[in-house]
Structure formats: C-alpha cells, structure tokens
PDB file of C-alpha atoms in Angstrom:
ATOM      1  CA  UNK A   1     -71.003   7.440  88.745  1.00  0.00           C
ATOM      2  CA  UNK A   2     -71.744   4.749  86.183  1.00  0.00           C
ATOM      3  CA  UNK A   3     -69.235   1.930  86.182  1.00  0.00           C
ATOM      4  CA  UNK A   4     -67.379   0.158  83.415  1.00  0.00           C
ATOM      5  CA  UNK A   5     -69.810  -1.665  81.141  1.00  0.00           C
ATOM      6  CA  UNK A   6     -69.038  -4.861  79.248  1.00  0.00           C
ATOM      7  CA  UNK A   7     -70.982  -7.092  76.903  1.00  0.00           C
ATOM      8  CA  UNK A   8     -71.791  -9.829  76.424  1.00  0.00           C
ATOM      9  CA  UNK A   9     -71.589 -11.242  79.948  1.00  0.00           C
ATOM     10  CA  UNK A  10     -71.273 -14.824  78.729  1.00  0.00           C
ATOM     11  CA  UNK A  11     -70.211 -16.394  75.443  1.00  0.00           C
ATOM     12  CA  UNK A  12     -69.846 -19.998  74.390  1.00  0.00           C
ATOM     13  CA  UNK A  13     -68.147 -20.783  71.093  1.00  0.00           C
ATOM     14  CA  UNK A  14     -66.392 -23.675  69.432  1.00  0.00           C
ATOM     15  CA  UNK A  15     -62.675 -23.660  68.805  1.00  0.00           C
ATOM     16  CA  UNK A  16     -61.576 -21.925  65.637  1.00  0.00           C
ATOM     17  CA  UNK A  17     -64.599 -19.599  65.757  1.00  0.00           C
ATOM     18  CA  UNK A  18     -64.308 -15.850  66.235  1.00  0.00           C
ATOM     19  CA  UNK A  19     -65.608 -13.759  69.103  1.00  0.00           C
ATOM     20  CA  UNK A  20     -65.684 -10.081  70.033  1.00  0.00           C
ATOM     21  CA  UNK A  21     -66.107  -8.330  73.348  1.00  0.00           C
ATOM     22  CA  UNK A  22     -67.148  -4.739  73.958  1.00  0.00           C
ATOM     23  CA  UNK A  23     -66.222  -2.333  76.749  1.00  0.00           C
ATOM     24  CA  UNK A  24     -67.459   1.128  77.649  1.00  0.00           C
ATOM     25  CA  UNK A  25     -65.218   2.775  80.265  1.00  0.00           C
ATOM     26  CA  UNK A  26     -66.180   5.254  82.935  1.00  0.00           C
ATOM     27  CA  UNK A  27     -66.861   8.629  81.352  1.00  0.00           C
ATOM     28  CA  UNK A  28     -63.760  10.773  81.240  1.00  0.00           C
ATOM     29  CA  UNK A  29     -61.310   7.963  81.896  1.00  0.00           C
ATOM     30  CA  UNK A  30     -58.381   8.260  79.532  1.00  0.00           C
ATOM     31  CA  UNK A  31     -56.883   4.820  80.070  1.00  0.00           C
ATOM     32  CA  UNK A  32     -58.500   1.499  79.256  1.00  0.00           C
ATOM     33  CA  UNK A  33     -57.183  -1.975  79.989  1.00  0.00           C
ATOM     34  CA  UNK A  34     -58.113  -5.476  78.861  1.00  0.00           C
ATOM     35  CA  UNK A  35     -57.236  -8.343  81.194  1.00  0.00           C
ATOM     36  CA  UNK A  36     -57.546 -12.102  80.859  1.00  0.00           C
ATOM     37  CA  UNK A  37     -58.430 -13.966  84.066  1.00  0.00           C
ATOM     38  CA  UNK A  38     -58.087 -17.713  83.863  1.00  0.00           C
ATOM     39  CA  UNK A  39     -59.923 -19.671  86.558  1.00  0.00           C
ATOM     40  CA  UNK A  40     -57.952 -19.704  89.794  1.00  0.00           C
ATOM     41  CA  UNK A  41     -55.515 -16.994  88.727  1.00  0.00           C
ATOM     42  CA  UNK A  42     -55.182 -13.259  88.952  1.00  0.00           C
ATOM     43  CA  UNK A  43     -55.941 -10.968  86.022  1.00  0.00           C
ATOM     44  CA  UNK A  44     -53.227 -10.736  83.372  1.00  0.00           C
ATOM     45  CA  UNK A  45     -52.918  -7.577  81.302  1.00  0.00           C
ATOM     46  CA  UNK A  46     -53.435  -8.079  77.581  1.00  0.00           C
ATOM     47  CA  UNK A  47     -53.415  -4.495  76.331  1.00  0.00           C
ATOM     48  CA  UNK A  48     -53.497  -0.942  77.639  1.00  0.00           C
ATOM     49  CA  UNK A  49     -54.799   2.076  75.748  1.00  0.00           C
ATOM     50  CA  UNK A  50     -54.366   5.712  76.613  1.00  0.00           C
ATOM     51  CA  UNK A  51     -57.018   7.640  74.733  1.00  0.00           C
ATOM     52  CA  UNK A  52     -56.959   5.847  71.371  1.00  0.00           C
ATOM     53  CA  UNK A  53     -53.288   4.897  71.375  1.00  0.00           C
ATOM     54  CA  UNK A  54     -51.753   1.606  72.501  1.00  0.00           C
ATOM     55  CA  UNK A  55     -49.431   1.964  75.507  1.00  0.00           C
ATOM     56  CA  UNK A  56     -48.612  -1.699  76.129  1.00  0.00           C
ATOM     57  CA  UNK A  57     -49.607  -4.796  74.187  1.00  0.00           C
ATOM     58  CA  UNK A  58     -46.571  -6.922  74.995  1.00  0.00           C
ATOM     59  CA  UNK A  59     -48.679  -9.776  76.420  1.00  0.00           C
ATOM     60  CA  UNK A  60     -51.315  -9.790  73.696  1.00  0.00           C
ATOM     61  CA  UNK A  61     -51.119 -12.899  71.461  1.00  0.00           C
ATOM     62  CA  UNK A  62     -51.192 -10.870  68.298  1.00  0.00           C
ATOM     63  CA  UNK A  63     -51.535 -13.847  65.980  1.00  0.00           C
ATOM     64  CA  UNK A  64     -55.115 -14.300  67.204  1.00  0.00           C
ATOM     65  CA  UNK A  65     -56.054 -11.383  69.447  1.00  0.00           C
ATOM     66  CA  UNK A  66     -56.714  -7.819  68.323  1.00  0.00           C
ATOM     67  CA  UNK A  67     -58.121  -4.761  70.052  1.00  0.00           C
ATOM     68  CA  UNK A  68     -59.082  -1.245  69.183  1.00  0.00           C
ATOM     69  CA  UNK A  69     -60.394   1.742  71.031  1.00  0.00           C
ATOM     70  CA  UNK A  70     -62.897   3.655  68.972  1.00  0.00           C
ATOM     71  CA  UNK A  71     -62.398   7.416  69.178  1.00  0.00           C
ATOM     72  CA  UNK A  72     -60.698   7.032  72.542  1.00  0.00           C
ATOM     73  CA  UNK A  73     -63.846   5.834  74.316  1.00  0.00           C
ATOM     74  CA  UNK A  74     -65.332   2.356  73.690  1.00  0.00           C
ATOM     75  CA  UNK A  75     -63.112  -0.602  72.963  1.00  0.00           C
ATOM     76  CA  UNK A  76     -63.480  -4.008  71.364  1.00  0.00           C
ATOM     77  CA  UNK A  77     -61.333  -7.090  71.875  1.00  0.00           C
ATOM     78  CA  UNK A  78     -61.456  -9.808  69.236  1.00  0.00           C
ATOM     79  CA  UNK A  79     -60.201 -13.372  69.167  1.00  0.00           C
ATOM     80  CA  UNK A  80     -59.847 -15.093  65.803  1.00  0.00           C
ATOM     81  CA  UNK A  81     -59.584 -18.055  65.761  1.00  0.00           C
ATOM     82  CA  UNK A  82     -60.303 -19.103  69.339  1.00  0.00           C
ATOM     83  CA  UNK A  83     -58.450 -21.937  71.075  1.00  0.00           C
ATOM     84  CA  UNK A  84     -59.506 -24.048  74.041  1.00  0.00           C
ATOM     85  CA  UNK A  85     -56.969 -22.270  76.254  1.00  0.00           C
ATOM     86  CA  UNK A  86     -58.704 -18.940  75.602  1.00  0.00           C
ATOM     87  CA  UNK A  87     -61.487 -19.988  77.975  1.00  0.00           C
ATOM     88  CA  UNK A  88     -61.366 -17.314  80.667  1.00  0.00           C
ATOM     89  CA  UNK A  89     -63.040 -14.187  81.971  1.00  0.00           C
ATOM     90  CA  UNK A  90     -62.090 -11.099  79.991  1.00  0.00           C
ATOM     91  CA  UNK A  91     -62.088  -8.032  82.173  1.00  0.00           C
ATOM     92  CA  UNK A  92     -62.061  -4.457  81.030  1.00  0.00           C
ATOM     93  CA  UNK A  93     -60.846  -1.738  83.384  1.00  0.00           C
ATOM     94  CA  UNK A  94     -60.416   2.001  83.129  1.00  0.00           C
ATOM     95  CA  UNK A  95     -58.579   4.697  85.024  1.00  0.00           C
ATOM     96  CA  UNK A  96     -58.682   8.468  85.007  1.00  0.00           C
ATOM     97  CA  UNK A  97     -55.044   9.103  84.198  1.00  0.00           C
ATOM     98  CA  UNK A  98     -52.292   7.298  82.413  1.00  0.00           C
ATOM     99  CA  UNK A  99     -50.061   6.203  85.244  1.00  0.00           C
ATOM    100  CA  UNK A 100     -50.137   2.732  86.773  1.00  0.00           C
ATOM    101  CA  UNK A 101     -50.697   4.237  90.231  1.00  0.00           C
ATOM    102  CA  UNK A 102     -54.130   5.501  89.186  1.00  0.00           C
ATOM    103  CA  UNK A 103     -56.960   3.378  90.557  1.00  0.00           C
ATOM    104  CA  UNK A 104     -58.289   0.919  88.011  1.00  0.00           C
ATOM    105  CA  UNK A 105     -62.034   0.270  88.014  1.00  0.00           C
ATOM    106  CA  UNK A 106     -63.112  -3.061  86.598  1.00  0.00           C
ATOM    107  CA  UNK A 107     -66.132  -4.048  84.589  1.00  0.00           C
ATOM    108  CA  UNK A 108     -68.167  -7.215  85.332  1.00  0.00           C
ATOM    109  CA  UNK A 109     -66.263  -9.216  82.737  1.00  0.00           C
ATOM    110  CA  UNK A 110     -67.202 -11.525  79.883  1.00  0.00           C
ATOM    111  CA  UNK A 111     -66.950 -15.235  80.617  1.00  0.00           C
ATOM    112  CA  UNK A 112     -65.777 -17.036  77.474  1.00  0.00           C
ATOM    113  CA  UNK A 113     -66.050 -20.788  77.128  1.00  0.00           C
ATOM    114  CA  UNK A 114     -64.368 -22.384  74.118  1.00  0.00           C
ATOM    115  CA  UNK A 115     -65.533 -25.932  73.372  1.00  0.00           C
TER     116      UNK A 115
ATOM    117  CA  UNK B   1     -40.793  -8.570  84.384  1.00  0.00           C
ATOM    118  CA  UNK B   2     -42.506  -8.342  87.738  1.00  0.00           C
ATOM    119  CA  UNK B   3     -43.450 -11.547  89.579  1.00  0.00           C
ATOM    120  CA  UNK B   4     -45.913 -11.479  92.476  1.00  0.00           C
ATOM    121  CA  UNK B   5     -46.294 -14.431  94.828  1.00  0.00           C
ATOM    122  CA  UNK B   6     -49.307 -14.580  97.149  1.00  0.00           C
ATOM    123  CA  UNK B   7     -49.915 -16.795 100.179  1.00  0.00           C
ATOM    124  CA  UNK B   8     -51.937 -18.581 101.347  1.00  0.00           C
ATOM    125  CA  UNK B   9     -54.120 -19.705  98.474  1.00  0.00           C
ATOM    126  CA  UNK B  10     -56.971 -20.462 100.888  1.00  0.00           C
ATOM    127  CA  UNK B  11     -57.610 -19.073 104.364  1.00  0.00           C
ATOM    128  CA  UNK B  12     -60.426 -20.145 106.671  1.00  0.00           C
ATOM    129  CA  UNK B  13     -61.179 -18.170 109.838  1.00  0.00           C
ATOM    130  CA  UNK B  14     -63.949 -17.850 112.377  1.00  0.00           C
ATOM    131  CA  UNK B  15     -66.008 -14.684 112.480  1.00  0.00           C
ATOM    132  CA  UNK B  16     -64.247 -12.119 114.637  1.00  0.00           C
ATOM    133  CA  UNK B  17     -60.768 -13.516 114.029  1.00  0.00           C
ATOM    134  CA  UNK B  18     -58.050 -11.667 112.125  1.00  0.00           C
ATOM    135  CA  UNK B  19     -56.851 -12.655 108.666  1.00  0.00           C
ATOM    136  CA  UNK B  20     -53.457 -11.949 107.122  1.00  0.00           C
ATOM    137  CA  UNK B  21     -52.539 -12.387 103.461  1.00  0.00           C
ATOM    138  CA  UNK B  22     -48.940 -11.978 102.333  1.00  0.00           C
ATOM    139  CA  UNK B  23     -47.391 -11.089  98.996  1.00  0.00           C
ATOM    140  CA  UNK B  24     -43.849 -10.810  97.729  1.00  0.00           C
ATOM    141  CA  UNK B  25     -42.682  -9.080  94.567  1.00  0.00           C
ATOM    142  CA  UNK B  26     -39.516  -9.248  92.506  1.00  0.00           C
ATOM    143  CA  UNK B  27     -39.085  -5.831  90.850  1.00  0.00           C
ATOM    144  CA  UNK B  28     -37.450  -3.360  93.235  1.00  0.00           C
ATOM    145  CA  UNK B  29     -38.735  -0.526  91.019  1.00  0.00           C
ATOM    146  CA  UNK B  30     -42.351  -1.321  91.923  1.00  0.00           C
ATOM    147  CA  UNK B  31     -43.886   1.517  93.893  1.00  0.00           C
ATOM    148  CA  UNK B  32     -47.643   0.927  93.937  1.00  0.00           C
ATOM    149  CA  UNK B  33     -49.380  -1.967  95.667  1.00  0.00           C
ATOM    150  CA  UNK B  34     -53.186  -2.244  95.464  1.00  0.00           C
ATOM    151  CA  UNK B  35     -55.401  -4.941  96.953  1.00  0.00           C
ATOM    152  CA  UNK B  36     -58.586  -6.054  95.214  1.00  0.00           C
ATOM    153  CA  UNK B  37     -61.534  -8.029  96.554  1.00  0.00           C
ATOM    154  CA  UNK B  38     -63.478 -10.227  94.135  1.00  0.00           C
ATOM    155  CA  UNK B  39     -66.714 -11.851  95.230  1.00  0.00           C
ATOM    156  CA  UNK B  40     -67.909 -14.899  93.325  1.00  0.00           C
ATOM    157  CA  UNK B  41     -68.983 -13.943  89.814  1.00  0.00           C
ATOM    158  CA  UNK B  42     -68.361 -10.242  90.399  1.00  0.00           C
ATOM    159  CA  UNK B  43     -65.796  -7.685  89.327  1.00  0.00           C
ATOM    160  CA  UNK B  44     -62.576  -7.043  91.282  1.00  0.00           C
ATOM    161  CA  UNK B  45     -62.941  -3.988  93.515  1.00  0.00           C
ATOM    162  CA  UNK B  46     -60.123  -1.969  95.049  1.00  0.00           C
ATOM    163  CA  UNK B  47     -60.231  -2.130  98.840  1.00  0.00           C
ATOM    164  CA  UNK B  48     -56.956  -0.448  99.790  1.00  0.00           C
ATOM    165  CA  UNK B  49     -53.649   0.528  98.227  1.00  0.00           C
ATOM    166  CA  UNK B  50     -50.245   1.671  99.386  1.00  0.00           C
ATOM    167  CA  UNK B  51     -47.410   3.530  97.759  1.00  0.00           C
ATOM    168  CA  UNK B  52     -43.728   2.964  98.409  1.00  0.00           C
ATOM    169  CA  UNK B  53     -43.239   6.142 100.403  1.00  0.00           C
ATOM    170  CA  UNK B  54     -45.600   4.780 103.077  1.00  0.00           C
ATOM    171  CA  UNK B  55     -44.998   1.796 105.376  1.00  0.00           C
ATOM    172  CA  UNK B  56     -48.533   1.221 106.613  1.00  0.00           C
ATOM    173  CA  UNK B  57     -52.032   2.339 105.774  1.00  0.00           C
ATOM    174  CA  UNK B  58     -55.305   1.670 107.598  1.00  0.00           C
ATOM    175  CA  UNK B  59     -58.943   1.949 106.639  1.00  0.00           C
ATOM    176  CA  UNK B  60     -61.303   0.822 109.383  1.00  0.00           C
ATOM    177  CA  UNK B  61     -60.832  -2.970 109.726  1.00  0.00           C
ATOM    178  CA  UNK B  62     -58.354  -3.222 106.860  1.00  0.00           C
ATOM    179  CA  UNK B  63     -54.662  -2.396 106.942  1.00  0.00           C
ATOM    180  CA  UNK B  64     -51.769  -2.917 104.567  1.00  0.00           C
ATOM    181  CA  UNK B  65     -48.083  -2.964 105.472  1.00  0.00           C
ATOM    182  CA  UNK B  66     -45.145  -2.658 103.110  1.00  0.00           C
ATOM    183  CA  UNK B  67     -41.532  -3.682 103.601  1.00  0.00           C
ATOM    184  CA  UNK B  68     -39.595  -2.428 100.575  1.00  0.00           C
ATOM    185  CA  UNK B  69     -36.294  -3.839 101.788  1.00  0.00           C
ATOM    186  CA  UNK B  70     -37.705  -7.346 101.928  1.00  0.00           C
ATOM    187  CA  UNK B  71     -40.017  -6.730  98.953  1.00  0.00           C
ATOM    188  CA  UNK B  72     -43.135  -7.926 100.649  1.00  0.00           C
ATOM    189  CA  UNK B  73     -46.481  -6.458 101.628  1.00  0.00           C
ATOM    190  CA  UNK B  74     -49.405  -7.792 103.613  1.00  0.00           C
ATOM    191  CA  UNK B  75     -53.142  -7.289 104.010  1.00  0.00           C
ATOM    192  CA  UNK B  76     -54.583  -7.448 107.513  1.00  0.00           C
ATOM    193  CA  UNK B  77     -58.302  -7.757 108.172  1.00  0.00           C
ATOM    194  CA  UNK B  78     -59.442  -7.530 111.783  1.00  0.00           C
ATOM    195  CA  UNK B  79     -62.767  -8.589 113.273  1.00  0.00           C
ATOM    196  CA  UNK B  80     -63.642 -10.576 110.171  1.00  0.00           C
ATOM    197  CA  UNK B  81     -67.281 -10.879 109.127  1.00  0.00           C
ATOM    198  CA  UNK B  82     -69.001 -13.393 106.817  1.00  0.00           C
ATOM    199  CA  UNK B  83     -69.311 -10.677 104.156  1.00  0.00           C
ATOM    200  CA  UNK B  84     -65.506 -10.527 104.023  1.00  0.00           C
ATOM    201  CA  UNK B  85     -65.591 -13.947 102.329  1.00  0.00           C
ATOM    202  CA  UNK B  86     -64.174 -13.475  98.824  1.00  0.00           C
ATOM    203  CA  UNK B  87     -61.007 -13.860  96.779  1.00  0.00           C
ATOM    204  CA  UNK B  88     -58.386 -11.210  97.525  1.00  0.00           C
ATOM    205  CA  UNK B  89     -55.709 -10.254  95.000  1.00  0.00           C
ATOM    206  CA  UNK B  90     -52.559  -8.299  95.632  1.00  0.00           C
ATOM    207  CA  UNK B  91     -50.807  -6.491  92.809  1.00  0.00           C
ATOM    208  CA  UNK B  92     -47.637  -4.532  92.191  1.00  0.00           C
ATOM    209  CA  UNK B  93     -46.572  -2.014  89.582  1.00  0.00           C
ATOM    210  CA  UNK B  94     -43.734   0.319  88.896  1.00  0.00           C
ATOM    211  CA  UNK B  95     -42.802   1.444  85.431  1.00  0.00           C
ATOM    212  CA  UNK B  96     -44.454  -1.515  83.738  1.00  0.00           C
ATOM    213  CA  UNK B  97     -47.797  -3.243  83.956  1.00  0.00           C
ATOM    214  CA  UNK B  98     -49.813  -3.973  87.082  1.00  0.00           C
ATOM    215  CA  UNK B  99     -49.020  -7.596  87.957  1.00  0.00           C
ATOM    216  CA  UNK B 100     -51.464  -9.568  90.100  1.00  0.00           C
ATOM    217  CA  UNK B 101     -50.912 -12.439  92.490  1.00  0.00           C
ATOM    218  CA  UNK B 102     -52.897 -15.642  92.068  1.00  0.00           C
ATOM    219  CA  UNK B 103     -55.368 -14.753  94.785  1.00  0.00           C
ATOM    220  CA  UNK B 104     -56.374 -15.901  98.265  1.00  0.00           C
ATOM    221  CA  UNK B 105     -59.814 -17.342  98.915  1.00  0.00           C
ATOM    222  CA  UNK B 106     -60.885 -16.113 102.358  1.00  0.00           C
ATOM    223  CA  UNK B 107     -63.696 -18.030 104.018  1.00  0.00           C
ATOM    224  CA  UNK B 108     -65.206 -16.526 107.178  1.00  0.00           C
ATOM    225  CA  UNK B 109     -67.427 -18.901 109.102  1.00  0.00           C
ATOM    226  CA  UNK B 110     -70.176 -17.519 111.377  1.00  0.00           C
TER     227      UNK B 110
END
C-alpha cells in the first residue's frame, strides 16, 4: 500500500516568516497525527485528528501553530510566525482506527530550518 | 502526563552480540508499548509492540518484555547485524497521547 506522503521534504525560512506543511495519509486511515521531532529527541505529538475533527491539540502552541484536515483526508500544518526553536522535523502519521493502540505509520517528514 | 525514560542513549556492539534497550514509564494506566526504528534521515518504522495483557513478545531476532508492576519494558535484539544500526524509540500510551522516549542510537560494528 502507498505510505504517508509529506511535502515539502525540506524548508529553510527566516524567523518571523510563515511556513506550511502538507500531509496525505494512507488511504482509509481515519486518524492523522502531526509530531514535532527536535534533533536528538523522540517525536512529540502536536495534534491528532480523527476524520476531520480534532481529538487532541493540548501540546500545539496555538499562538503560532495551526492545523486543519481537509474533508477528513489531507492535512496542513502552519507556523506563523516561525521562531528559531521551531527548527525540527515535522512528522505526519496516520492510523486506521481512532485508538492509541492502533499502529501509527509515519511519513518521511519535513525538515524545517529557521534562521 | 506520561513520562518515558529510555536508556542508554548510545549503544555500541559487535556484530553477532545482543543488544538491550530499557524504558520506564510513569503512567500506570498506559497499556500499549510500541518500539520504532529510525534510520538516518528516514521515517520511524514500527518494529514490534506489546500490550499490557502480555509479558513478552518475540519476532525472529527481536523481543520485547514488559513488567507492569515495575513500569518498565525492554527491547532485546539478538545476533545483531550492521543493518540493525539505527535510532530506536520506545513509546507508551494509555488513555492519552503516545509518548516517546528520547531514543537510543545503536551502532553495530562488523
């Protein structure tokens, strides 16, 4: 089966600029996750969608980060304005069901560098 | 919230040796414990997982053990090969989000 797709793969911006990332989950997967992975650390959940509704966004810095899931399929994550500490890999993952025991399949990630 | 500690941060072994990575978690409600392998520049991939109603699970050269009383679980890789070199992450979840450890870089020398 086709995996989770993400674009772009790399992005370099200056602080205070805006940036958007796109994710296309595995076909039929109801749940979509966005993670932030800072160098040398494990992924940290930013937001979880089930279909087109938000399940958990408690760790999303809502003053600068926003996300939406268009028609319950593709999703975009936006940062506006970016800060130096936002430099990280942004991973999208999807799972078939809505429980946390369902296997999550990760995309290749977008590496963001904020200068 | 859940807190997952992972040790060691780096592990170097000779090809053919065994490797053990240990994790502890804080939330006694956690009941699902996956392990992911992430090669340099690539996506994390699930290699094995265990649920709290099971104490041990094996898949060829990989095994995971879980001690719910002590709140720790471990990944065991036997007969290591150079292609096992990667960063390994443990994670735990219960009723809240999947929380990852900081990762262990495993280096297998030929």
